[in-house]
mmCIF file of C-alpha atoms and ligand atoms in Angstrom:
data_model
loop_
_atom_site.group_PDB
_atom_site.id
_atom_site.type_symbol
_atom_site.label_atom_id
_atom_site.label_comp_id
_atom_site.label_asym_id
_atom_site.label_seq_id
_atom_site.Cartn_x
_atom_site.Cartn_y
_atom_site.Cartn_z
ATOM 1 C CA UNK A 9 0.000 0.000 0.000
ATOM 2 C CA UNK A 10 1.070 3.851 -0.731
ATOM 3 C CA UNK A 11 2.473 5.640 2.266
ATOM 4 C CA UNK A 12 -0.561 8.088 0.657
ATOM 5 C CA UNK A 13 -2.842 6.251 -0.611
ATOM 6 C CA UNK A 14 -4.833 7.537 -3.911
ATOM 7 C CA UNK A 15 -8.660 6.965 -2.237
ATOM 8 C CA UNK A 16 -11.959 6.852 -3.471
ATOM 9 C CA UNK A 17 -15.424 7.654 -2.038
ATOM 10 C CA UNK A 18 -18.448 5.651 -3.825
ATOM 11 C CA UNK A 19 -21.513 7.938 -2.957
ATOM 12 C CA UNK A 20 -19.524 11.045 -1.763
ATOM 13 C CA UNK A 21 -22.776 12.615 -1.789
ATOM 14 C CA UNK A 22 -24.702 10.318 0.533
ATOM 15 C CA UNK A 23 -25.132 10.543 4.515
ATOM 16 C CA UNK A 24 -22.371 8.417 4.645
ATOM 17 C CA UNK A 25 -20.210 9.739 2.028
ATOM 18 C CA UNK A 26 -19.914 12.945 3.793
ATOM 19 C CA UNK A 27 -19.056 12.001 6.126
ATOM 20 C CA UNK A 28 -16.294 9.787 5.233
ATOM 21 C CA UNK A 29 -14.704 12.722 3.523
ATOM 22 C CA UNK A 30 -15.380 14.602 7.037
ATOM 23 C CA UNK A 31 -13.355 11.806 8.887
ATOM 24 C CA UNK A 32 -10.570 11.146 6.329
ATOM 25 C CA UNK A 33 -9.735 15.178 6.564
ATOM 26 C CA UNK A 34 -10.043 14.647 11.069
ATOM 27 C CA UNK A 35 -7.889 11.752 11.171
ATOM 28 C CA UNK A 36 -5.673 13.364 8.938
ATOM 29 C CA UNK A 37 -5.836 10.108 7.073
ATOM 30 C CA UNK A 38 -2.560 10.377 4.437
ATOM 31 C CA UNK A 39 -4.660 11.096 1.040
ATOM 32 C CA UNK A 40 -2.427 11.167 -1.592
ATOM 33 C CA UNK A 41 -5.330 12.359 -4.008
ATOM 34 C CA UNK A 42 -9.193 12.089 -3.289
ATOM 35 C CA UNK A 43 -11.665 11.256 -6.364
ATOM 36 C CA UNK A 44 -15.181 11.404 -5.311
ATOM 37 C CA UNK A 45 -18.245 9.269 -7.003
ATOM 38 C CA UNK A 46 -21.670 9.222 -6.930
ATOM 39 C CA UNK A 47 -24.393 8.996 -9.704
ATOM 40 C CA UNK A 48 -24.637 10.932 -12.843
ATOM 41 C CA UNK A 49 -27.035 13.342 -11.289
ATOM 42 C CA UNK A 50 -24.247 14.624 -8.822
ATOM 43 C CA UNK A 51 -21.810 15.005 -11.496
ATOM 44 C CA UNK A 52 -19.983 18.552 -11.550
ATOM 45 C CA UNK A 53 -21.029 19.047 -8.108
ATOM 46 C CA UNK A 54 -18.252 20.442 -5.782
ATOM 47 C CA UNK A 55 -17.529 18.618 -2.001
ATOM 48 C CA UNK A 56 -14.846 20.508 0.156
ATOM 49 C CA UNK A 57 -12.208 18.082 1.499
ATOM 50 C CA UNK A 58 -9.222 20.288 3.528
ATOM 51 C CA UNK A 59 -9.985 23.580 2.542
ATOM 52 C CA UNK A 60 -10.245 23.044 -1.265
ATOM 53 C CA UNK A 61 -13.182 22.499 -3.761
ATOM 54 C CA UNK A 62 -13.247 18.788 -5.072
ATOM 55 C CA UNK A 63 -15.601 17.663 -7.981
ATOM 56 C CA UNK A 64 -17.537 14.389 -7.814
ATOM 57 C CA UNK A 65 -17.325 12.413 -10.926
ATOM 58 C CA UNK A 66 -20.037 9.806 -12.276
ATOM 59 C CA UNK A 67 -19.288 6.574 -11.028
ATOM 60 C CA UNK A 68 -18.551 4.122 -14.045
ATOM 61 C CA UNK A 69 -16.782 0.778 -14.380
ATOM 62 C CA UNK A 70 -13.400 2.493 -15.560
ATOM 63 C CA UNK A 71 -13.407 4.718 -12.183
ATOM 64 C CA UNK A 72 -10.672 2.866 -10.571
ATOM 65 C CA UNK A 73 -7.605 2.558 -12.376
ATOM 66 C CA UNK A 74 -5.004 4.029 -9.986
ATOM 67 C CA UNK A 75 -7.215 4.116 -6.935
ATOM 68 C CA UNK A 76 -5.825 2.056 -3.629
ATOM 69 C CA UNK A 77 -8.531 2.401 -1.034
ATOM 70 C CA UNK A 78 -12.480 2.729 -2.371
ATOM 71 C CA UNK A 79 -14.657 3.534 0.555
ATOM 72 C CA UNK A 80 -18.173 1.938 -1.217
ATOM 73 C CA UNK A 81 -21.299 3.865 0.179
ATOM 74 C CA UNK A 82 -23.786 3.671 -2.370
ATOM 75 C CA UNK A 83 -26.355 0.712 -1.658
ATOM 76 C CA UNK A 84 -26.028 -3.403 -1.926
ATOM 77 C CA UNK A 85 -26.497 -2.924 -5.507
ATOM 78 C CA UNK A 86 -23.910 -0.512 -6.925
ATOM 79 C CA UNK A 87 -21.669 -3.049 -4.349
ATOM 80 C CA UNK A 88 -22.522 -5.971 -5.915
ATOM 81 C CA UNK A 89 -21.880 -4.586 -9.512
ATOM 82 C CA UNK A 90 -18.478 -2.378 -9.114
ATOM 83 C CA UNK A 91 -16.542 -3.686 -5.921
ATOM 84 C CA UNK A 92 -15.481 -6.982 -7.324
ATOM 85 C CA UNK A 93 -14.740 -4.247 -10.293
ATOM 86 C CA UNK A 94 -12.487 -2.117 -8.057
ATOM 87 C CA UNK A 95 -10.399 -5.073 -6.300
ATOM 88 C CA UNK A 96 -9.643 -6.739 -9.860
ATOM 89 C CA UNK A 97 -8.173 -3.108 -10.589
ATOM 90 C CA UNK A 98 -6.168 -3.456 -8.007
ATOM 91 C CA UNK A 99 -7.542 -1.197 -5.314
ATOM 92 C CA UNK A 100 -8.519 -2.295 -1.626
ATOM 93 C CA UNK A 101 -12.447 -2.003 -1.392
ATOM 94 C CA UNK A 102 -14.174 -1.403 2.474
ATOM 95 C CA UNK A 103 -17.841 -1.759 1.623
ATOM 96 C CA UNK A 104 -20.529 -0.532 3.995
ATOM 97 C CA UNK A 105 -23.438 -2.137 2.570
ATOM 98 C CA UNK A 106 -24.426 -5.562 3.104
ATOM 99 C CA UNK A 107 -23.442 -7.218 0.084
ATOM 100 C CA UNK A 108 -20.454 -9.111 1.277
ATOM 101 C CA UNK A 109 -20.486 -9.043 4.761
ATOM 102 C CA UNK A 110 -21.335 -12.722 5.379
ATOM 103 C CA UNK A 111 -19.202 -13.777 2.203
ATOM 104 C CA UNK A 112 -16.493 -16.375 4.007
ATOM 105 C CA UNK A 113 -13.771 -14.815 1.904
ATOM 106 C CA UNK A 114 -14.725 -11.450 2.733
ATOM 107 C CA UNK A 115 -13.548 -9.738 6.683
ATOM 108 C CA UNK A 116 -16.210 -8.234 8.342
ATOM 109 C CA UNK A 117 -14.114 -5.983 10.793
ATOM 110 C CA UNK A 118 -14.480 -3.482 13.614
ATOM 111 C CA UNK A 119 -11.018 -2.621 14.682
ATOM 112 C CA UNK A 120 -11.377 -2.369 18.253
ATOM 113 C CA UNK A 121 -12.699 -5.742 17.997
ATOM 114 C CA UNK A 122 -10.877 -8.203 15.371
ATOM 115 C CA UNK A 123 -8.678 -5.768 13.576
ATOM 116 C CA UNK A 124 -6.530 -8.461 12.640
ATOM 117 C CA UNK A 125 -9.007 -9.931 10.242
ATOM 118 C CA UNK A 126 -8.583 -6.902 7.879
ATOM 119 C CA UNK A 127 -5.382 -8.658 7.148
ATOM 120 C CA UNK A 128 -7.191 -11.809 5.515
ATOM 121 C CA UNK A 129 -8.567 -9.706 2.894
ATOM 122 C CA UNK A 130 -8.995 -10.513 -0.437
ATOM 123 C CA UNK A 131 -9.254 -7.018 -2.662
ATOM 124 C CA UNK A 132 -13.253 -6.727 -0.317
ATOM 125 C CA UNK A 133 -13.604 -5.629 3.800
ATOM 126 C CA UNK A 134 -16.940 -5.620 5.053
ATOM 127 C CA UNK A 135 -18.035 -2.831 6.956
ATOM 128 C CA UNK A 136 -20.390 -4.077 9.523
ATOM 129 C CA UNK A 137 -24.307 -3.137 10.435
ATOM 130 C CA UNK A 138 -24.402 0.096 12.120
ATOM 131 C CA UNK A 139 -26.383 -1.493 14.695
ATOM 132 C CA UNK A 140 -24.797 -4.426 15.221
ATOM 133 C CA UNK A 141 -21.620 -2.181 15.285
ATOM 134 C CA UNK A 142 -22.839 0.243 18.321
ATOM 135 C CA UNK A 143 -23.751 -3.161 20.555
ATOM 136 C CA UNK A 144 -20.644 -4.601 19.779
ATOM 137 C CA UNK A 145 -18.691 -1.450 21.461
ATOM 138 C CA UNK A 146 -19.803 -2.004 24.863
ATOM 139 C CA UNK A 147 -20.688 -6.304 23.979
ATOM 140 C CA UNK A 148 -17.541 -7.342 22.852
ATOM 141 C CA UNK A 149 -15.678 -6.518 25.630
ATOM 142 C CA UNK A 150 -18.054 -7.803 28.640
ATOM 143 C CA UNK A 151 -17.726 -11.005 26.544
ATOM 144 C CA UNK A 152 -14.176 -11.064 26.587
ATOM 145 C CA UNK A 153 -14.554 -10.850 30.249
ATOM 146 C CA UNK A 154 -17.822 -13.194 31.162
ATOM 147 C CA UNK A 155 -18.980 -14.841 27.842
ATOM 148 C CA UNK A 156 -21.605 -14.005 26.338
ATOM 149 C CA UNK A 157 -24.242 -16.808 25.308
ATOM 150 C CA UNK A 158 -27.333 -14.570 24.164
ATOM 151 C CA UNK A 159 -28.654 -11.331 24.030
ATOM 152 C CA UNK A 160 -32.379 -9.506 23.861
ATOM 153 C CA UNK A 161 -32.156 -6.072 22.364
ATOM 154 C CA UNK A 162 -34.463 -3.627 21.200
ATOM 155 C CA UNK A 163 -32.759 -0.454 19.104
ATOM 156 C CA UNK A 164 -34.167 2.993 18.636
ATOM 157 C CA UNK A 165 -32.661 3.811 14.987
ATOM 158 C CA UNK A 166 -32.002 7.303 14.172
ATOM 159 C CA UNK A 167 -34.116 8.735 10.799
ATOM 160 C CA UNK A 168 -30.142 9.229 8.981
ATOM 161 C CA UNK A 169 -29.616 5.687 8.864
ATOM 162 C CA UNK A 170 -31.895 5.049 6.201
ATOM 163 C CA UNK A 171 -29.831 8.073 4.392
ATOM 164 C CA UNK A 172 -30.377 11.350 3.343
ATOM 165 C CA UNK A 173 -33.971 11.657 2.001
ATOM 166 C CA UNK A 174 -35.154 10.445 5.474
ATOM 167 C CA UNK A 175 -33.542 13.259 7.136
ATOM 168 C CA UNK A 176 -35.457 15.462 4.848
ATOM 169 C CA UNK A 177 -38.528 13.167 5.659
ATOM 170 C CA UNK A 178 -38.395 13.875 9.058
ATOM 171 C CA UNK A 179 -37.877 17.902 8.620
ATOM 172 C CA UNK A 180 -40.760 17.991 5.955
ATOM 173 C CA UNK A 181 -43.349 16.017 7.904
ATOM 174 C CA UNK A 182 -42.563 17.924 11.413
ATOM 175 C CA UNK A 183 -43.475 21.081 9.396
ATOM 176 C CA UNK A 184 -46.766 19.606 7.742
ATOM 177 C CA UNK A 185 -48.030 18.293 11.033
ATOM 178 C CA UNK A 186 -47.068 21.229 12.920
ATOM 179 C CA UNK A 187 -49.009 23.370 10.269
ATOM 180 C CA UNK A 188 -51.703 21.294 10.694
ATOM 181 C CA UNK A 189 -51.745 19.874 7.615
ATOM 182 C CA UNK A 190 -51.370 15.561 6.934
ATOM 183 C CA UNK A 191 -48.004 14.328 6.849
ATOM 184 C CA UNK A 192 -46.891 12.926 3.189
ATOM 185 C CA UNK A 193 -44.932 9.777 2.907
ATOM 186 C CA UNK A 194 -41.836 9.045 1.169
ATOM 187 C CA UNK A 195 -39.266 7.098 2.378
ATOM 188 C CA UNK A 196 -40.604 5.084 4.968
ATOM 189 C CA UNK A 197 -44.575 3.487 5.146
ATOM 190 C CA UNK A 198 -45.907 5.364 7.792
ATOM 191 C CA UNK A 199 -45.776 8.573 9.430
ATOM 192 C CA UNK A 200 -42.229 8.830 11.030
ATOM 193 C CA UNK A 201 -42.868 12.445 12.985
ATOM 194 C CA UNK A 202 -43.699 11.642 16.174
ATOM 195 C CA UNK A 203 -44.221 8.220 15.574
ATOM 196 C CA UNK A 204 -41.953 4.653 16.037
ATOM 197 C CA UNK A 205 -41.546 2.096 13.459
ATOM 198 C CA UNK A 206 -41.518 -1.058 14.286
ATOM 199 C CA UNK A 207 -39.913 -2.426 11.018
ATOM 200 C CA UNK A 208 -36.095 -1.680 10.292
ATOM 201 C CA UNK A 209 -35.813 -3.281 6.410
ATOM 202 C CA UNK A 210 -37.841 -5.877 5.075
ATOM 203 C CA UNK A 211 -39.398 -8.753 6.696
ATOM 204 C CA UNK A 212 -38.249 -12.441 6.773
ATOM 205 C CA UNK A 213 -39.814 -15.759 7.079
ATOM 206 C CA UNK A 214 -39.588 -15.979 10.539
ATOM 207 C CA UNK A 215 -40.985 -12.911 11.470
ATOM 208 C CA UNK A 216 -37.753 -11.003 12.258
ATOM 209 C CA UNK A 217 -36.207 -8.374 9.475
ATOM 210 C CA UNK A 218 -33.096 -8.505 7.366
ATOM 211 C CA UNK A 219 -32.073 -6.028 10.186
ATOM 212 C CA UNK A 220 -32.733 -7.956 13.081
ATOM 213 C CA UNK A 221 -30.592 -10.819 12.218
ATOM 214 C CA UNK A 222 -27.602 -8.888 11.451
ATOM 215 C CA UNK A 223 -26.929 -8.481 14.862
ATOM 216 C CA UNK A 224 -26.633 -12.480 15.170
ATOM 217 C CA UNK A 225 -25.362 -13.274 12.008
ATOM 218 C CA UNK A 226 -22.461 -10.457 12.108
ATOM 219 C CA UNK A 227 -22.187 -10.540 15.614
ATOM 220 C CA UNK A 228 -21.469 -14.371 15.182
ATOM 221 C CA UNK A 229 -18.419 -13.117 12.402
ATOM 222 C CA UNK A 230 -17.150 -10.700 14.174
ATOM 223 C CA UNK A 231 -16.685 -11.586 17.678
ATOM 224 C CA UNK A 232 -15.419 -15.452 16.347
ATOM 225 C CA UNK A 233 -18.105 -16.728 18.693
ATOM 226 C CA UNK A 234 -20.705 -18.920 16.375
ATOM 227 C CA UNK A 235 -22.901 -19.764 18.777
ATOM 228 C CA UNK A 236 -23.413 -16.137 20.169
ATOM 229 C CA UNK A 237 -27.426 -16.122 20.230
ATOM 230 C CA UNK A 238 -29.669 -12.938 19.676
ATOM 231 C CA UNK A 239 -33.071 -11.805 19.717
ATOM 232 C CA UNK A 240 -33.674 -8.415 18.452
ATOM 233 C CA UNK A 241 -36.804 -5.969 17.501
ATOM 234 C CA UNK A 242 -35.365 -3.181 15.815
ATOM 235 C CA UNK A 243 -37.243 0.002 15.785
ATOM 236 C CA UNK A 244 -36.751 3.670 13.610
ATOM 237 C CA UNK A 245 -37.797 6.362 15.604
ATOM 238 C CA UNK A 246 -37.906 10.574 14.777
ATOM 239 C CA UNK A 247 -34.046 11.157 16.058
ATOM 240 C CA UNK A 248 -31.976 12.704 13.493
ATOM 241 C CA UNK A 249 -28.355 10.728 14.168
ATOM 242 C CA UNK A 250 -27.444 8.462 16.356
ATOM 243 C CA UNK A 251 -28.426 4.602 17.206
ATOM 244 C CA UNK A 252 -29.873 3.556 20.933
ATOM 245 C CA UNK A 253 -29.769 -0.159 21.901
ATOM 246 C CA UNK A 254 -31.157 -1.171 24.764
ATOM 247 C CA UNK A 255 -29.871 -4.782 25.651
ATOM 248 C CA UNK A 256 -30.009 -7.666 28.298
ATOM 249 C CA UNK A 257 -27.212 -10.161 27.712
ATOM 250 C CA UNK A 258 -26.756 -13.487 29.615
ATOM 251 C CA UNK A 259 -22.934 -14.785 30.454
ATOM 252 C CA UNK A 260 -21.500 -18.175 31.222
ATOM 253 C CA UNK A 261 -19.748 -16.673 34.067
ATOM 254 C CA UNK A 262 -21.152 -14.511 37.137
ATOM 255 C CA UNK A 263 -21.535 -10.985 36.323
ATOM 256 C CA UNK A 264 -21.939 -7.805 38.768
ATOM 257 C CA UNK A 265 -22.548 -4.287 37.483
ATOM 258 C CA UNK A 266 -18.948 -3.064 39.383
ATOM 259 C CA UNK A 267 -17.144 -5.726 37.626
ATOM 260 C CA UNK A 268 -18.692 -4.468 34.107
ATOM 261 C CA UNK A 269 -18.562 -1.194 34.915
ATOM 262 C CA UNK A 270 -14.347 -1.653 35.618
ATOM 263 C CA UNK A 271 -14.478 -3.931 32.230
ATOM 264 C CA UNK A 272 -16.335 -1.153 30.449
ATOM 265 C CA UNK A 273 -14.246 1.987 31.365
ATOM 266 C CA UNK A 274 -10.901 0.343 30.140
ATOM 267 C CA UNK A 275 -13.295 -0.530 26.656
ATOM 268 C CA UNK A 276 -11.426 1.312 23.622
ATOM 269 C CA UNK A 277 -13.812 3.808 21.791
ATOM 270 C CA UNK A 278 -16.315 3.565 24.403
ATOM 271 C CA UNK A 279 -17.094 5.872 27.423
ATOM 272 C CA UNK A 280 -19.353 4.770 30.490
ATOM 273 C CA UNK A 281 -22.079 7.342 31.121
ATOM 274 C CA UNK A 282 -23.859 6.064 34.027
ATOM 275 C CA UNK A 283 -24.663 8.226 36.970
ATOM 276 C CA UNK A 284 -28.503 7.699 36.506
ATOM 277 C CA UNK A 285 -29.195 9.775 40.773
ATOM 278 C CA UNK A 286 -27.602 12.679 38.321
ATOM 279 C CA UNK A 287 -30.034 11.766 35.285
ATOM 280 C CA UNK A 288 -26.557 11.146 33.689
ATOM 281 C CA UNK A 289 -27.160 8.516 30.944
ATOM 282 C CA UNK A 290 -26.017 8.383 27.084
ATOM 283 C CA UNK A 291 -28.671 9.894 24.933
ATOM 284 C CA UNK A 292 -28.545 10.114 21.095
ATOM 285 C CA UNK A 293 -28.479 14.300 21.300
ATOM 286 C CA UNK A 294 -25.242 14.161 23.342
ATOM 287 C CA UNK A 295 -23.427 11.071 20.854
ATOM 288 C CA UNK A 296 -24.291 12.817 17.813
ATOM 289 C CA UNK A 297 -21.263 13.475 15.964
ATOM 290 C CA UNK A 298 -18.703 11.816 18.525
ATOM 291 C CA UNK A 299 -16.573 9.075 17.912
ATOM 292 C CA UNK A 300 -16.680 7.251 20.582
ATOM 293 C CA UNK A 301 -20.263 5.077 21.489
ATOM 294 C CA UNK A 302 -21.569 5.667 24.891
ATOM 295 C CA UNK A 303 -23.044 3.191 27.626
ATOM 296 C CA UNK A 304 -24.808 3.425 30.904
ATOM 297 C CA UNK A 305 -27.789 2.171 32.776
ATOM 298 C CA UNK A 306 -25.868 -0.709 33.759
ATOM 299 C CA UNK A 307 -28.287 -3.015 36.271
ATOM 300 C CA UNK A 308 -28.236 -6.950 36.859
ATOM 301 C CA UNK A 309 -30.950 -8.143 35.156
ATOM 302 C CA UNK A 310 -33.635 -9.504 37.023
ATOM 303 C CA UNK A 311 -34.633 -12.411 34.406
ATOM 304 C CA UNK A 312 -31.680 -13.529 33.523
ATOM 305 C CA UNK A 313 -29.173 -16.175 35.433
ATOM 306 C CA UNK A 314 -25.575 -14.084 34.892
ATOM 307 C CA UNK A 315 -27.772 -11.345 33.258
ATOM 308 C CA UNK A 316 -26.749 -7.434 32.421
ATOM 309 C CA UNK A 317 -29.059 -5.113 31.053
ATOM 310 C CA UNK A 318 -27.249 -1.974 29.308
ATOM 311 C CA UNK A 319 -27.961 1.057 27.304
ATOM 312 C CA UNK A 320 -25.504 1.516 24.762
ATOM 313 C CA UNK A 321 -25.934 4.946 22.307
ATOM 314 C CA UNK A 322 -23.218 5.237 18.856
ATOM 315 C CA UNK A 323 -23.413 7.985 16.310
ATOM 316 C CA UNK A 324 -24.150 5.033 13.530
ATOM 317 C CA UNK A 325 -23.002 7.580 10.969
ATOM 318 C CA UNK A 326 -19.795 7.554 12.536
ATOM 319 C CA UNK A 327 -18.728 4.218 14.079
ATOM 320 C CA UNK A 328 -21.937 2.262 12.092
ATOM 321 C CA UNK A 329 -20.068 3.623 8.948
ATOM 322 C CA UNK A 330 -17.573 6.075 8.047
ATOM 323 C CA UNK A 331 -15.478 6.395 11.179
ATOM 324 C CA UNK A 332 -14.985 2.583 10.965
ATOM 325 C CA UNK A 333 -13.943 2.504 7.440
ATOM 326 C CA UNK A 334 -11.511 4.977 8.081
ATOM 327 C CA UNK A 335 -10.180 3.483 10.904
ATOM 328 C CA UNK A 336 -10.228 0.153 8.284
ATOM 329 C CA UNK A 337 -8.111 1.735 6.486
ATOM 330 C CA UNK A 338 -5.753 2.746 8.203
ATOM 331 C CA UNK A 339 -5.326 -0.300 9.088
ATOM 332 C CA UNK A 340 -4.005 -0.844 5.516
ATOM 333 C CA UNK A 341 -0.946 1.840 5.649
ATOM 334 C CA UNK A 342 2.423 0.794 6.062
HETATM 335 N N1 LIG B 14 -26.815 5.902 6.853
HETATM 336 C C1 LIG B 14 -26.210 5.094 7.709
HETATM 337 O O1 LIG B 14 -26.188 5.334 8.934
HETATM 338 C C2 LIG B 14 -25.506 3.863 7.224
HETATM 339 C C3 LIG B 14 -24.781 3.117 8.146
HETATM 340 C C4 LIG B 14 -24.106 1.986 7.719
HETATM 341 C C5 LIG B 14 -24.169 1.623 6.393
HETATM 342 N N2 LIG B 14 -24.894 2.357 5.512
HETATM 343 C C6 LIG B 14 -24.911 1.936 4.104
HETATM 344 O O2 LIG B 14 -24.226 2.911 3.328
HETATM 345 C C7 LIG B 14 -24.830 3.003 2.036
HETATM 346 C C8 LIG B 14 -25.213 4.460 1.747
HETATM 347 O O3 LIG B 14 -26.092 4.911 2.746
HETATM 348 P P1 LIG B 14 -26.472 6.462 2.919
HETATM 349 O O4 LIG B 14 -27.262 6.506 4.161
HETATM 350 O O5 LIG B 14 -25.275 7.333 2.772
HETATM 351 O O6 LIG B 14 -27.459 6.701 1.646
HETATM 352 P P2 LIG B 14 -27.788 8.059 0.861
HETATM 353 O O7 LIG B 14 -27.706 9.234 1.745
HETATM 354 O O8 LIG B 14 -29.089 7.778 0.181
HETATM 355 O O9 LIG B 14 -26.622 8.172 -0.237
HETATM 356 C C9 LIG B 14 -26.527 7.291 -1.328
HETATM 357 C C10 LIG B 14 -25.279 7.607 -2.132
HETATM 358 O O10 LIG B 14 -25.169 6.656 -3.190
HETATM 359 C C11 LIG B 14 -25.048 7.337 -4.414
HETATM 360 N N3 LIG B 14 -25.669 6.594 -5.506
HETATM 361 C C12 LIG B 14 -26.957 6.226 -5.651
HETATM 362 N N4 LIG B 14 -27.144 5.602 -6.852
HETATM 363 C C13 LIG B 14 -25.946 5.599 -7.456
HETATM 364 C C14 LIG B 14 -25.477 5.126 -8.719
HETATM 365 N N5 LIG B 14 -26.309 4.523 -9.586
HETATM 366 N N6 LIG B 14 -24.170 5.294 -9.046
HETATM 367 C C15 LIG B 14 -23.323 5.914 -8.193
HETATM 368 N N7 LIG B 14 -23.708 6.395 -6.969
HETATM 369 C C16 LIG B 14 -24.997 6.228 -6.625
HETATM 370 C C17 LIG B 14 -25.777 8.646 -4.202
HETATM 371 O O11 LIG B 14 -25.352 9.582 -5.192
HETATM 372 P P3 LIG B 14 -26.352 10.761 -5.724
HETATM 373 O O12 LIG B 14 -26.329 11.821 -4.666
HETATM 374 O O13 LIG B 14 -25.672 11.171 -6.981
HETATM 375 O O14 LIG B 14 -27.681 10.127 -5.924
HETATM 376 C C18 LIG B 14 -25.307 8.988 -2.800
HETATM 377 O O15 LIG B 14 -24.009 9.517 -2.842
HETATM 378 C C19 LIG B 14 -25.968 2.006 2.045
HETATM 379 O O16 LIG B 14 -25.483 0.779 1.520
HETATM 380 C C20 LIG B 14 -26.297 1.854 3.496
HETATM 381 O O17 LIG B 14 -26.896 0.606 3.807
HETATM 382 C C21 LIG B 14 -25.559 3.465 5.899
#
């Protein structure tokens, strides 16, 4: 790899996009040149990245000769079609869709967690679900210490997930409803102003959604633990950024909340807000545009044998997507 890498952004214009240019330019990530992509329709457009104007191009199967590192935020499908594309061209593709996240030959990676999997790669790294991601912060780590065997979770999924137009969703149907007027739909099937969805992606056999079952399936990956169990209802509610998961986990070994809370503190990219006589607990408003995920309301739960209920809170835009790749790749650099 380049000691400055020529990078890519597919869907520079997107929620996620932005903000990957946003984190490259924090982390003072060593671009050697950017070239950002997105559909025809953005073409010409101008995207600041340290201080000077850069144009997106049209994304087309010839984009990546000379590219190292393509950061792929543009849906499953444009995955699917131009990241095996991108690797045969020789570039290092971290994808943050779910098109190859369960491949076997493809790493799904959170580098707090299994870094050294990144190594494995093939030309493809999976980026992994943003809420799978944000559980796995505060998870991983109480595993590591007690072992987990399953978890039930319920999430509270920030509008911005789902990507830009549902951040303009939200604003337009706050206004229509607070002019009195009915709300129009768009992006999502039901009113999302003060409402809560329960459906987070399509629905499954079983009952459960694609969503749901990431937090097994890539849970399961990334922790190396294929018997980890999970039970999830994943819900979108009217916050503009940032993922809430509210979780009870059951260990093989005897947990108390001091000996999770000392586990906890020493977690990387994770800080324990839990001082509930204070009213001191993570909330979305406060993790919104942080780095680091948040956890608190730490309590033994009361149904559970070896049980732990927690509140964990990540800004999914950040460590569910672009603050992850970046950290990815960096990974990558000499
Ligand atoms: N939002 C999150 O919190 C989050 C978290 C983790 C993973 N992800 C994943 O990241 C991906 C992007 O999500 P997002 O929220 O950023 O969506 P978004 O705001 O809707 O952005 C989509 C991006 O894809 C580009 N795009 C669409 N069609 C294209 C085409 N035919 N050719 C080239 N570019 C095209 C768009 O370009 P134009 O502006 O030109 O249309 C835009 O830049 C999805 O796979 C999503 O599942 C999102």
């Amino acid at each position: 790899m380049n000691r400055k890498p020529h990078v890519a952004v597919v869907g520079a214009t997107g929620a996620v996009g932005l903000e990957m240019i946003q984190t490259l330019e924090k982390r003072r990530f060593p671009v050697g040149q950017l070239t950002l992509l997105a559909s025809a329709r953005s073409a010409g457009k101008k995207l600041s990245f340290a201080d000077s104007p850069v144009p997106v191009q049209e994304l087309t199967r010839e984009s990546f000769t000379g590219i190292d590192i393509a950061l792929f935020s543009a849906g499953g499908s444009i995955s699917k079609e131009f990241a095996p594309l991108a690797a045969r061209a020789g570039c290092v593709v971290i994808d943050n869709s779910s098109a190859f996240r369960m491949d076997p030959a493809v790493p799904l990676v959170i580098p707090e967690i299994n870094g050294a999997d990144a190594k494995q790669h093939r030309g493809i790294i999976a980026n992994p679900n943003c809420t799978t991601a944000v559980t796995l912060m505060a998870l991983y780590p109480l595993h590591q210490a007690f072992q987990v065997r399953r978890i039930f979770a319920s999430s509270y999924q920030a509008v911005s997930g789902t990507g830009a137009k549902a951040i303009e969703e939200l604003q337009r149907q706050v206004g229509e409803i607070v002019a009195g007027k009915p709300a129009t739909l768009d992006v999502y099937p039901h009113q999302i102003a003060f409402n809560v969805l329960p459906q987070v992606d399509s629905f499954l056999p079983t009952g459960y959604t694609k969503e749901e079952m990431k937090m097994e399936n890539e849970g399961r990956k990334i922790m190396h633990h294929p018997t980890f169990r999970a039970s999830v209802t994943c819900v979108r509610v009217p916050v503009y950024r940032a993922h809430s998961v509210a979780v009870s986990a059951e260990f093989e070994r005897p947990v108390t909340v001091e000996a999770a809370r000392a586990v906890l503190a020493k977690a990387p990219g994770l800080d324990v807000v839990d001082n509930p006589e204070a009213r001191e607990y993570p909330l979305p408003l406060h993790v919104a545009g942080k780095d680091n995920c948040q956890v608190g309301r730490l309590r033994q739960d009361c149904a559970l044998e070896n049980g732990l209920c927690f509140w964990v809170v990540g800004d999914q835009l950040l460590k569910g997507a672009a603050l992850n790749a970046v950290q990815i790749a960096e990974l990558l650099l000499p």
